[in-house]
Amino acid sequence: MAEGRPGGDTAKCPGQEERSPGQVLAGSGYCKWFNVRMGFGFISMTHSEGRSVEPPLDVFVHQSKLVMEGFRSLREGEHVEFTFKRSSKGLESLRVTGPGGGPCSGSERRPKGKAPPPKRKPKGDRGAASPSSSQDPRLPRDDTHSSSPEDTPPTSQRRRTPRD
């Protein structure tokens, strides 16, 4: 016997949908908020299966579900179309696209990463630049002056002391 109202009638109340945990449904709405650093946010679903949803329902979205190139994120207020399912934690998006199934446009923000490590400077004469390479590479090279071993000043080198 069918569940629902007495007498086997399975009609639903207006605006209410019967959702089983594994059922995939389609919806559309806009991005309520999205944290680019954490990679997740929420979509406010305004339409589900072609019908208006009042009040809008929140649907969880993870960056891995976004259809777009490069860095995946959503801009606050961006209109999206998506498929979703009910999970143990609520409504969860499965695939999120832009209007008409195109790619999402995404946020202009990018997460701040760690600063690159400082470049190591050479110590002493190790790795010191030769006089010709220390010139600005944008300037023409002056190859008329050639240095001979007698012209170059001696470089100071440390002597290693023998260990006992």
Coordinates of C-alpha atoms in Angstrom, one line a residue:
M1 CA 0.0 0.0 0.0
A2 CA 1.3 3.5 -0.8
E3 CA 2.4 5.8 1.9
G4 CA 0.9 9.2 2.3
R5 CA -2.6 10.2 3.1
P6 CA -5.3 7.7 4.2
G7 CA -6.7 5.9 1.2
G8 CA -3.4 5.6 -0.6
D9 CA -3.3 9.1 -2.0
T10 CA 0.3 10.2 -2.5
A11 CA -0.4 13.8 -3.4
K12 CA 2.1 16.3 -2.0
C13 CA 1.4 19.6 -0.4
P14 CA 2.1 22.6 -2.7
G15 CA 5.7 23.6 -2.6
Q16 CA 6.8 20.4 -0.9
E17 CA 8.8 17.7 -2.7
E18 CA 9.3 14.1 -1.8
R19 CA 13.1 13.6 -1.7
S20 CA 14.7 10.3 -1.1
P21 CA 18.4 10.3 0.1
G22 CA 19.7 9.1 -3.3
Q23 CA 17.4 11.0 -5.6
V24 CA 19.2 13.5 -7.9
L25 CA 17.2 16.7 -8.5
A26 CA 17.8 19.8 -10.6
G27 CA 17.7 23.4 -9.3
S28 CA 18.7 26.9 -10.0
G29 CA 19.5 29.9 -7.8
Y30 CA 22.4 32.2 -6.8
C31 CA 25.5 32.0 -4.7
K32 CA 24.7 33.1 -1.2
W33 CA 28.4 33.1 -0.1
F34 CA 31.5 31.2 -1.0
N35 CA 34.8 31.1 0.9
V36 CA 37.6 30.9 -1.7
R37 CA 40.2 30.0 0.9
M38 CA 38.3 27.1 2.3
G39 CA 36.8 26.1 -1.1
F40 CA 33.1 25.8 -0.2
G41 CA 29.9 27.9 0.3
F42 CA 26.2 27.9 -0.1
I43 CA 23.8 28.4 -3.0
S44 CA 20.3 29.8 -2.4
M45 CA 18.0 27.6 -4.4
T46 CA 15.1 29.7 -5.9
H47 CA 13.8 27.1 -8.4
S48 CA 13.7 23.3 -8.1
E49 CA 12.5 21.0 -10.9
G50 CA 11.0 24.1 -12.7
R51 CA 9.0 25.3 -9.7
S52 CA 9.6 28.3 -7.5
V53 CA 10.9 27.6 -4.0
E54 CA 9.8 30.0 -1.3
P55 CA 11.6 30.7 0.9
P56 CA 14.9 29.9 -0.9
L57 CA 16.7 26.8 0.4
D58 CA 20.4 26.6 1.2
V59 CA 22.4 24.0 -0.8
F60 CA 26.0 23.2 0.1
V61 CA 28.6 23.6 -2.7
H62 CA 32.2 22.4 -2.7
Q63 CA 34.7 23.8 -5.3
S64 CA 35.2 20.3 -6.7
K65 CA 31.6 20.3 -8.0
L66 CA 32.0 23.6 -10.0
V67 CA 32.2 23.3 -13.8
M68 CA 34.8 25.8 -14.9
E69 CA 38.4 26.2 -16.0
G70 CA 41.3 27.1 -13.7
F71 CA 40.7 28.2 -10.1
R72 CA 37.2 27.1 -9.1
S73 CA 35.1 29.5 -7.0
L74 CA 31.8 31.3 -7.1
R75 CA 31.1 35.0 -6.9
E76 CA 28.5 36.2 -4.4
G77 CA 25.2 36.7 -6.2
E78 CA 26.3 34.6 -9.3
H79 CA 23.3 32.8 -10.9
V80 CA 23.9 29.1 -11.2
E81 CA 22.1 25.9 -12.3
F82 CA 22.9 22.7 -10.4
T83 CA 22.0 19.1 -9.6
F84 CA 21.7 18.2 -5.9
K85 CA 20.7 15.5 -3.5
R86 CA 19.6 15.2 0.1
S87 CA 22.4 13.9 2.3
S88 CA 22.6 13.3 6.0
K89 CA 23.8 16.9 6.5
G90 CA 21.1 18.5 4.3
L91 CA 21.1 19.5 0.6
E92 CA 24.4 19.0 -1.3
S93 CA 25.2 20.0 -4.8
L94 CA 26.6 17.4 -7.2
R95 CA 27.3 19.5 -10.3
V96 CA 27.2 23.3 -10.6
T97 CA 27.2 25.2 -13.9
G98 CA 26.5 28.7 -15.0
P99 CA 23.2 29.7 -16.7
G100 CA 22.3 27.4 -19.6
G101 CA 24.9 24.8 -18.6
G102 CA 27.9 26.9 -19.4
P103 CA 30.9 27.3 -17.1
C104 CA 30.6 29.3 -13.9
S105 CA 32.2 32.7 -14.0
G106 CA 33.7 32.5 -10.5
S107 CA 35.1 35.0 -8.0
E108 CA 37.8 37.5 -8.8
R109 CA 39.4 36.8 -5.4
R110 CA 42.1 34.3 -5.1
P111 CA 43.2 32.9 -1.7
K112 CA 46.3 34.4 -0.3
G113 CA 49.1 31.8 -0.2
K114 CA 52.3 31.7 1.7
A115 CA 54.9 34.3 0.8
P116 CA 57.7 32.7 -1.3
P117 CA 60.8 32.0 0.6
P118 CA 63.4 34.8 0.3
K119 CA 66.1 34.2 -2.3
R120 CA 69.5 33.1 -0.8
K121 CA 72.3 35.6 -1.5
P122 CA 75.7 34.1 -2.1
K123 CA 78.2 34.2 0.7
G124 CA 81.6 35.7 0.1
D125 CA 83.0 35.0 -3.4
R126 CA 81.0 31.9 -3.9
G127 CA 78.7 32.5 -6.8
A128 CA 79.8 36.1 -7.3
A129 CA 79.0 37.4 -10.8
S130 CA 81.8 38.0 -13.2
P131 CA 82.4 41.7 -14.2
S132 CA 80.8 41.2 -17.7
S133 CA 77.7 39.5 -16.3
S134 CA 77.1 42.2 -13.6
Q135 CA 76.3 44.7 -16.3
D136 CA 72.7 45.4 -17.1
P137 CA 71.6 42.8 -19.7
R138 CA 69.5 45.4 -21.5
L139 CA 72.7 47.4 -22.4
P140 CA 74.9 46.4 -25.3
R141 CA 77.9 44.4 -24.2
D142 CA 81.4 45.9 -24.6
D143 CA 83.6 43.1 -25.8
T144 CA 86.5 45.3 -26.8
H145 CA 88.1 45.0 -23.3
S146 CA 89.4 41.5 -22.7
S147 CA 90.7 40.6 -19.4
S148 CA 93.9 38.6 -19.0
P149 CA 94.9 36.9 -15.8
E150 CA 97.4 39.7 -15.0
D151 CA 94.7 42.3 -15.2
T152 CA 92.3 40.7 -12.8
P153 CA 92.9 41.3 -9.1
P154 CA 93.5 38.1 -7.0
T155 CA 90.5 36.8 -5.2
S156 CA 90.8 36.1 -1.5
Q157 CA 90.5 32.4 -0.8
R158 CA 90.5 30.8 2.6
R159 CA 93.0 28.0 3.3
R160 CA 91.6 25.0 5.0
T161 CA 93.4 23.9 8.0
P162 CA 94.0 20.2 8.3
R163 CA 92.0 18.3 10.8
D164 CA 93.7 16.1 13.3

